[in-house]
Amino acid sequence: MKQLGDWVIFTIFAAMNATGRPPRVLVVNKFYYRRGGDCVYTLNLERMLRDAGHEVAVFAMRYPQNEPSYWEEYFPSEVGFSGPIAEKLRGVRRMLGIDDVATCFNSILNDFRPDIVHLNNIHSYLSPMLASIAHARGVKTVWTLHDYKLLCPSYSRLAGGRPCDNCHSSRAKTCVLRKRCMKGSLAASVLAWIEALRWRRATIERDTDAFICPSVFMAKEMERGGYSPAKLHTLNNFIPSVPEAAGNGRQKYYCYVGRLSEEKGVRTLLEAATMLQHELRIAGSGPLLDELKAKYGKWPQIKFLGHLDGDSVARLLGEAACSVMPSECYENNPLGIIESLCAGTPVVGAEIGGIPELIDENNGLTYPSGDAKSLASAIDAAVYGPWDHALIRREAISRFNREAYYTRLLSIYNSILKH
């Protein structure tokens, strides 16, 4: 076993169950490659558990870009929701849990015999049927919530591009139909509505032993949506390794790292940037990239860097005066903020979702979401702020390191295994 320090020795003994071994964990996500935040978390979770001495198996949908896995022979077939009608129908069957996904999942449960099934994003391409199967077989289930799918049929809690709460208290979930919340498409919204009716709160809550909420905001919203507080556990996301400290000193630029899409507030950010002389460096791509480059590309203080690899992002954050999280949606526990703070870089964040709970007077500033003038003022103050970068970095690493995460996760595992 790979040696990771004293925490491994302590946690392995703490993890021992009645069989004298750490719990065997089946990690589940619909994709098994670095597609998005949920996928990155899944891969990091798998490695963390293995390094701590757990036997770990993986279950995902077959997909050409998946990373190689010993367990891929158990993966259910690939489905999609575009293309020929036959392909769409296969996708609908999968969404409802009435195709090969049940057979495949039962097979891996038979052969791996996990103590814990740790679910991540499973709707549509795998199905909440997995939680029901595990529950029926007496296997404990933990579900990390990466988005708002259990509260909102369209995942995002956005309607017409604006934050929406309409489905929290509605059993019928018809807002998704009226406002075509799913990709602006009536057909896609109908499918999302059908899925929400098939997998109601009562069923999902019955079949899940613990929900991991990466933010206090998420936990409160789940409780407001009717989920039992006894099953909700707040646990921030973690960084898999401690980043290098910035070596070239701080510069006067500020930066944004993320997707260029409406809900991320990049239009507001760029409007604010035109009011400032400081250089803005934008790393990322998305549906608004071409439009924003055409409109703002000639402003001398605005630089579009495109997609950057991990090392380049770390360097960008590590040398910036501050980073910006200008979201106009209910962010959960943004990895961009965690990475920035662990680099010792203060954050200017919108007052929405789980963002404010990550920022205090020692590590950044907040402003009313969508307010360009307030954002410009906050950026200006952050660029010139007398920040203690070493303190920001030290406190963030202490809070978001994987050892601390694992200790808390293990306590959740053990608590449900005792019942």
Coordinates of C-alpha atoms in Angstrom, one line a residue:
M1 CA 0.0 0.0 0.0
K2 CA 1.2 3.5 -0.8
Q3 CA 2.4 5.3 2.3
L4 CA 0.8 8.7 2.8
G5 CA 1.8 9.5 6.4
D6 CA 0.6 9.0 9.9
W7 CA -3.0 9.7 8.8
V8 CA -3.1 6.4 6.8
I9 CA -2.2 4.3 9.8
F10 CA -4.7 6.1 12.0
T11 CA -7.6 6.0 9.5
I12 CA -7.1 2.4 8.5
F13 CA -7.5 1.3 12.1
A14 CA -10.5 3.6 12.4
A15 CA -12.0 2.2 9.3
M16 CA -11.8 -1.5 10.3
N17 CA -15.3 -3.1 10.2
A18 CA -16.4 -6.3 11.8
T19 CA -14.4 -8.3 9.2
G20 CA -11.2 -6.7 10.2
R21 CA -10.7 -4.7 7.0
P22 CA -11.7 -1.2 5.8
P23 CA -15.1 -0.9 4.2
R24 CA -15.1 -2.1 0.5
V25 CA -16.5 0.8 -1.6
L26 CA -18.1 0.8 -5.0
V27 CA -17.7 4.3 -6.5
V28 CA -20.4 5.2 -9.1
N29 CA -20.6 8.1 -11.6
K30 CA -22.1 8.2 -15.1
F31 CA -18.8 9.1 -16.8
Y32 CA -15.3 7.9 -15.9
Y33 CA -13.0 10.6 -17.3
R34 CA -12.3 14.2 -16.5
R35 CA -15.4 15.6 -18.1
G36 CA -16.6 17.9 -15.3
G37 CA -16.3 18.6 -11.6
D38 CA -18.3 15.5 -10.6
C39 CA -16.0 13.3 -12.7
V40 CA -12.8 14.9 -11.3
Y41 CA -14.2 14.3 -7.8
T42 CA -15.0 10.7 -8.6
L43 CA -11.5 9.9 -9.9
N44 CA -9.9 11.7 -6.9
L45 CA -12.3 9.9 -4.5
E46 CA -11.3 6.5 -6.0
R47 CA -7.6 7.2 -5.6
M48 CA -8.0 8.6 -2.1
L49 CA -9.8 5.5 -0.9
R50 CA -7.3 3.1 -2.5
D51 CA -4.4 5.0 -1.0
A52 CA -6.1 4.6 2.4
G53 CA -6.3 0.8 2.1
H54 CA -9.8 0.3 0.9
E55 CA -10.7 -2.1 -1.9
V56 CA -12.5 0.0 -4.5
A57 CA -14.5 -0.8 -7.6
V58 CA -15.9 1.5 -10.2
F59 CA -19.2 1.6 -12.0
A60 CA -20.0 4.0 -14.9
M61 CA -21.6 4.0 -18.4
R62 CA -19.5 2.7 -21.3
Y63 CA -18.0 5.7 -23.1
P64 CA -15.2 6.1 -25.6
Q65 CA -13.4 8.7 -23.5
N66 CA -13.5 6.8 -20.2
E67 CA -10.2 6.0 -18.5
P68 CA -9.2 2.3 -18.5
S69 CA -10.7 0.4 -15.6
Y70 CA -10.5 -3.2 -14.4
W71 CA -14.2 -3.0 -13.9
E72 CA -15.3 -1.8 -17.3
E73 CA -16.7 -5.2 -18.4
Y74 CA -19.5 -4.5 -15.9
F75 CA -20.4 -1.1 -17.3
P76 CA -23.8 -0.8 -19.0
S77 CA -23.9 0.2 -22.7
E78 CA -23.7 3.8 -23.8
V79 CA -26.9 5.7 -24.4
G80 CA -27.7 9.2 -25.6
F81 CA -30.6 11.6 -26.1
S82 CA -29.8 12.8 -29.6
G83 CA -29.6 11.1 -33.0
P84 CA -32.1 8.5 -34.3
I85 CA -35.4 7.9 -32.5
A86 CA -34.2 4.4 -31.5
E87 CA -31.2 5.9 -29.7
K88 CA -33.5 8.4 -27.9
L89 CA -35.8 5.6 -26.8
R90 CA -32.9 3.7 -25.4
G91 CA -31.9 6.8 -23.4
V92 CA -35.4 7.1 -22.0
R93 CA -35.4 3.5 -21.0
R94 CA -32.1 4.0 -19.2
M95 CA -33.4 7.1 -17.5
L96 CA -36.3 5.1 -16.1
G97 CA -34.1 2.2 -15.1
I98 CA -35.6 -0.4 -17.3
D99 CA -32.7 -1.5 -19.5
D100 CA -29.4 -3.3 -19.0
V101 CA -28.3 -1.0 -16.1
A102 CA -30.0 -3.2 -13.5
T103 CA -28.4 -6.4 -14.7
C104 CA -24.9 -4.9 -15.0
F105 CA -25.2 -3.3 -11.5
N106 CA -26.4 -6.6 -9.9
S107 CA -23.4 -8.3 -11.5
I108 CA -20.8 -6.0 -10.0
L109 CA -22.6 -6.2 -6.6
N110 CA -22.5 -10.0 -6.8
D111 CA -18.8 -10.2 -7.7
F112 CA -17.4 -7.2 -5.7
R113 CA -19.7 -7.4 -2.7
P114 CA -19.3 -3.8 -1.4
D115 CA -20.0 -2.6 2.0
I116 CA -20.7 0.9 0.7
V117 CA -22.0 2.1 -2.7
H118 CA -20.9 5.7 -3.1
L119 CA -23.0 7.4 -5.8
N120 CA -22.2 10.7 -7.6
N121 CA -24.0 12.0 -10.7
I122 CA -26.1 9.1 -11.9
H123 CA -29.3 10.5 -13.4
S124 CA -30.2 9.9 -17.0
Y125 CA -27.1 7.9 -18.1
L126 CA -27.2 5.4 -15.2
S127 CA -30.4 6.1 -13.2
P128 CA -31.4 6.2 -9.5
M129 CA -32.4 2.6 -9.9
L130 CA -28.9 1.9 -8.6
A131 CA -29.8 3.2 -5.1
S132 CA -33.0 1.1 -5.1
I133 CA -31.1 -2.0 -6.0
A134 CA -28.4 -1.5 -3.4
H135 CA -31.1 -0.7 -0.8
A136 CA -33.0 -3.9 -1.6
R137 CA -29.9 -5.9 -1.2
G138 CA -29.0 -4.4 2.1
V139 CA -25.9 -2.5 0.9
K140 CA -25.4 1.0 2.4
T141 CA -25.6 3.9 0.0
V142 CA -23.9 7.3 0.2
W143 CA -24.7 10.0 -2.4
T144 CA -22.5 13.0 -3.0
L145 CA -24.6 15.9 -4.4
H146 CA -22.8 17.8 -7.2
D147 CA -25.8 19.7 -8.5
Y148 CA -29.5 20.2 -7.7
K149 CA -31.0 17.3 -9.6
L150 CA -32.8 16.0 -6.5
L151 CA -34.6 19.4 -6.2
C152 CA -34.8 20.6 -9.8
P153 CA -35.6 18.5 -12.9
S154 CA -33.1 20.5 -15.0
Y155 CA -30.2 20.2 -12.5
S156 CA -29.4 23.9 -12.4
R157 CA -32.2 25.6 -10.7
L158 CA -32.3 28.1 -13.5
A159 CA -35.4 29.2 -15.4
G160 CA -35.0 31.6 -18.3
G161 CA -31.4 32.0 -17.3
R162 CA -32.3 33.2 -13.8
P163 CA -32.2 31.5 -10.4
C164 CA -35.4 29.6 -9.7
D165 CA -37.0 28.0 -6.6
N166 CA -40.3 26.9 -8.1
C167 CA -39.7 23.1 -7.9
H168 CA -38.7 23.0 -4.2
S169 CA -42.3 22.7 -2.9
S170 CA -44.0 21.4 -6.0
R171 CA -44.6 17.7 -6.2
A172 CA -45.7 18.1 -9.9
K173 CA -42.5 19.9 -10.9
T174 CA -44.4 21.5 -13.8
C175 CA -42.2 24.6 -13.9
V176 CA -39.7 22.7 -16.1
L177 CA -42.5 22.3 -18.7
R178 CA -43.9 25.9 -18.5
K179 CA -40.5 27.5 -18.8
R180 CA -38.7 24.9 -20.9
C181 CA -35.9 24.9 -18.3
M182 CA -34.0 22.0 -19.9
K183 CA -31.8 23.4 -22.6
G184 CA -34.8 25.7 -23.7
S185 CA -36.3 22.6 -25.4
L186 CA -39.9 21.4 -24.8
A187 CA -38.9 17.8 -25.6
A188 CA -35.9 17.8 -23.3
S189 CA -38.0 19.4 -20.5
V190 CA -40.7 16.8 -20.9
L191 CA -38.1 14.0 -20.4
A192 CA -36.7 15.8 -17.3
W193 CA -40.2 16.1 -15.9
I194 CA -40.9 12.4 -16.5
E195 CA -37.6 11.5 -14.8
A196 CA -38.5 13.7 -11.8
L197 CA -41.9 12.0 -11.4
R198 CA -40.3 8.5 -11.7
W199 CA -37.7 9.2 -9.1
R200 CA -39.5 11.2 -6.4
R201 CA -38.0 12.4 -3.1
A202 CA -39.7 9.7 -1.0
T203 CA -38.1 6.9 -3.1
I204 CA -34.6 8.4 -3.3
E205 CA -34.6 9.3 0.4
R206 CA -35.8 5.8 1.4
D207 CA -33.0 4.1 -0.7
T208 CA -30.1 6.4 0.4
D209 CA -28.5 6.2 3.8
A210 CA -26.5 9.5 3.7
F211 CA -26.3 12.5 1.4
I212 CA -23.1 14.4 1.3
C213 CA -23.7 18.1 0.7
P214 CA -20.5 20.0 -0.3
S215 CA -21.9 23.2 1.1
V216 CA -24.1 24.4 3.9
F217 CA -26.2 26.1 1.3
M218 CA -26.9 22.7 -0.4
A219 CA -27.8 21.1 2.9
K220 CA -30.3 23.8 3.7
E221 CA -31.8 23.6 0.3
M222 CA -32.2 19.9 0.5
E223 CA -33.9 20.3 3.9
R224 CA -36.1 22.9 2.5
G225 CA -37.0 20.5 -0.3
G226 CA -38.3 18.0 2.2
Y227 CA -35.2 15.8 2.8
S228 CA -34.6 14.6 6.4
P229 CA -31.8 16.6 8.2
A230 CA -30.7 13.3 9.8
K231 CA -29.4 12.1 6.4
L232 CA -27.7 15.3 5.3
H233 CA -24.0 15.7 6.0
T234 CA -22.1 18.9 5.1
L235 CA -18.6 18.1 3.8
N236 CA -16.7 20.6 1.5
N237 CA -14.9 19.2 -1.5
F238 CA -11.2 18.5 -1.3
I239 CA -8.0 19.1 -3.2
P240 CA -6.1 15.8 -4.1
S241 CA -2.7 17.3 -3.5
V242 CA -1.2 20.5 -2.0
P243 CA -0.3 23.0 -4.8
E244 CA 3.2 24.5 -5.0
A245 CA 3.5 28.0 -3.5
A246 CA 3.8 30.8 -6.1
G247 CA 7.4 31.2 -7.1
N248 CA 7.4 34.4 -9.2
G249 CA 5.7 36.8 -6.8
R250 CA 2.3 38.5 -7.1
Q251 CA 1.3 40.5 -10.2
K252 CA -1.4 43.1 -10.5
Y253 CA -3.7 41.1 -12.8
Y254 CA -6.9 39.4 -11.7
C255 CA -8.2 36.2 -13.3
Y256 CA -11.3 34.1 -14.0
V257 CA -11.0 30.3 -14.4
G258 CA -14.1 28.5 -15.6
R259 CA -16.8 28.0 -18.2
L260 CA -17.8 30.9 -20.4
S261 CA -21.6 30.6 -20.1
E262 CA -24.5 32.8 -19.1
E263 CA -25.0 31.4 -15.6
K264 CA -21.3 32.0 -14.7
G265 CA -21.7 35.8 -14.8
V266 CA -18.9 36.4 -17.3
R267 CA -20.9 39.1 -19.0
T268 CA -21.1 41.0 -15.7
L269 CA -17.4 40.4 -15.1
L270 CA -16.4 41.8 -18.5
E271 CA -18.6 44.8 -18.1
A272 CA -16.9 45.4 -14.7
A273 CA -13.5 44.9 -16.4
T274 CA -14.2 47.8 -18.8
M275 CA -14.4 50.1 -15.7
L276 CA -10.9 49.1 -14.5
Q277 CA -7.3 49.5 -15.6
H278 CA -6.1 46.2 -14.1
E279 CA -5.5 43.4 -16.5
L280 CA -8.1 40.6 -16.5
R281 CA -6.9 37.2 -17.7
I282 CA -9.7 34.7 -18.6
A283 CA -8.9 31.0 -18.7
G284 CA -11.6 28.7 -20.1
S285 CA -14.0 28.1 -23.0
G286 CA -17.7 27.7 -23.5
P287 CA -20.7 28.8 -25.6
L288 CA -20.0 32.5 -25.1
L289 CA -16.3 32.5 -26.0
D290 CA -16.6 33.7 -29.6
E291 CA -19.2 36.3 -28.8
L292 CA -17.3 37.7 -25.9
K293 CA -14.0 37.8 -27.7
A294 CA -15.6 39.7 -30.6
K295 CA -17.0 42.3 -28.2
Y296 CA -14.1 42.6 -25.7
G297 CA -11.1 41.2 -27.5
K298 CA -9.8 44.6 -28.4
W299 CA -9.9 46.0 -24.9
P300 CA -6.2 46.2 -23.9
Q301 CA -6.8 45.1 -20.3
I302 CA -8.7 42.0 -21.2
K303 CA -6.9 38.8 -22.2
F304 CA -8.6 35.6 -23.3
L305 CA -6.2 32.6 -22.7
G306 CA -8.5 29.8 -23.8
H307 CA -8.3 26.4 -22.2
L308 CA -5.3 25.8 -19.9
D309 CA -3.9 22.6 -18.5
G310 CA -3.7 22.1 -14.7
D311 CA -0.1 23.4 -14.3
S312 CA -0.9 26.5 -16.2
V313 CA -4.0 27.2 -14.2
A314 CA -2.0 26.7 -11.0
R315 CA 0.5 29.2 -12.2
L316 CA -2.2 31.7 -13.2
L317 CA -3.9 31.5 -9.8
G318 CA -0.6 31.5 -7.9
E319 CA 0.6 34.8 -9.4
A320 CA -2.7 36.7 -9.5
A321 CA -3.6 39.5 -7.2
C322 CA -7.0 37.9 -6.9
S323 CA -9.4 35.6 -8.7
V324 CA -13.1 36.2 -9.4
M325 CA -16.1 33.9 -9.1
P326 CA -18.9 36.1 -10.6
S327 CA -21.6 33.4 -10.8
E328 CA -25.3 34.2 -11.3
C329 CA -26.5 30.8 -10.4
Y330 CA -26.7 28.8 -7.2
E331 CA -23.1 27.5 -7.0
N332 CA -22.6 24.6 -4.7
N333 CA -19.0 24.4 -3.6
P334 CA -16.9 25.8 -6.4
L335 CA -13.6 24.1 -6.9
G336 CA -12.3 27.3 -8.5
I337 CA -12.5 29.1 -5.2
I338 CA -10.9 26.2 -3.3
E339 CA -8.0 26.1 -5.8
S340 CA -7.5 29.8 -5.6
L341 CA -7.4 29.9 -1.8
C342 CA -5.1 27.0 -1.6
A343 CA -2.8 29.0 -3.9
G344 CA -2.9 31.8 -1.4
T345 CA -4.9 34.0 -3.7
P346 CA -7.9 36.0 -2.4
V347 CA -11.3 35.6 -4.1
V348 CA -13.9 38.2 -5.1
G349 CA -17.1 36.2 -5.1
A350 CA -20.8 36.8 -5.8
E351 CA -23.2 36.6 -2.9
I352 CA -25.1 33.6 -4.2
G353 CA -25.4 29.9 -3.4
G354 CA -22.5 28.3 -1.5
I355 CA -19.9 31.0 -2.5
P356 CA -20.2 33.3 0.5
E357 CA -19.5 30.6 3.0
L358 CA -16.1 30.1 1.5
I359 CA -15.1 33.7 1.8
D360 CA -14.3 35.8 4.9
E361 CA -12.5 39.1 5.6
N362 CA -9.1 37.4 5.6
N363 CA -9.4 35.7 2.2
G364 CA -11.6 37.8 -0.1
L365 CA -14.6 40.0 -0.7
T366 CA -18.1 39.5 -1.8
Y367 CA -20.6 41.6 -3.8
P368 CA -24.3 41.4 -4.9
S369 CA -24.5 38.9 -7.7
G370 CA -25.1 40.5 -11.1
D371 CA -24.0 44.0 -10.0
A372 CA -21.2 45.1 -12.3
K373 CA -20.4 48.3 -10.5
S374 CA -20.1 46.6 -7.2
L375 CA -18.0 43.9 -8.7
A376 CA -15.6 46.5 -10.2
S377 CA -15.3 48.2 -6.8
A378 CA -14.6 44.8 -5.1
I379 CA -11.9 43.8 -7.6
D380 CA -10.2 47.2 -7.3
A381 CA -10.1 46.8 -3.5
A382 CA -8.9 43.2 -3.8
V383 CA -6.1 44.0 -6.2
Y384 CA -4.7 46.6 -3.7
G385 CA -5.7 44.7 -0.6
P386 CA -3.0 44.0 2.1
W387 CA -3.6 40.2 2.0
D388 CA -1.6 37.7 3.9
H389 CA -1.1 35.2 1.1
A390 CA 0.7 32.7 3.3
L391 CA -2.1 32.7 5.8
I392 CA -4.8 32.3 3.1
R393 CA -2.9 29.3 1.7
R394 CA -2.3 27.7 5.1
E395 CA -5.9 28.0 6.3
A396 CA -7.3 26.8 3.0
I397 CA -5.0 23.7 2.8
S398 CA -5.9 22.9 6.4
R399 CA -9.6 23.0 5.5
F400 CA -9.6 21.4 2.1
N401 CA -6.9 18.8 2.2
R402 CA -7.8 15.2 1.5
E403 CA -6.7 13.8 4.9
A404 CA -9.3 16.0 6.6
Y405 CA -11.8 15.0 4.0
Y406 CA -11.2 11.3 4.4
T407 CA -11.4 11.4 8.2
R408 CA -14.9 13.0 7.9
L409 CA -16.0 10.8 5.1
L410 CA -14.9 7.7 7.1
S411 CA -17.0 8.8 10.0
I412 CA -20.1 9.0 7.7
Y413 CA -19.3 5.5 6.3
N414 CA -19.0 4.1 9.8
S415 CA -22.1 5.8 11.1
I416 CA -24.3 4.2 8.5
L417 CA -22.6 0.8 8.7
K418 CA -23.6 0.7 12.4
H419 CA -27.3 1.0 11.6

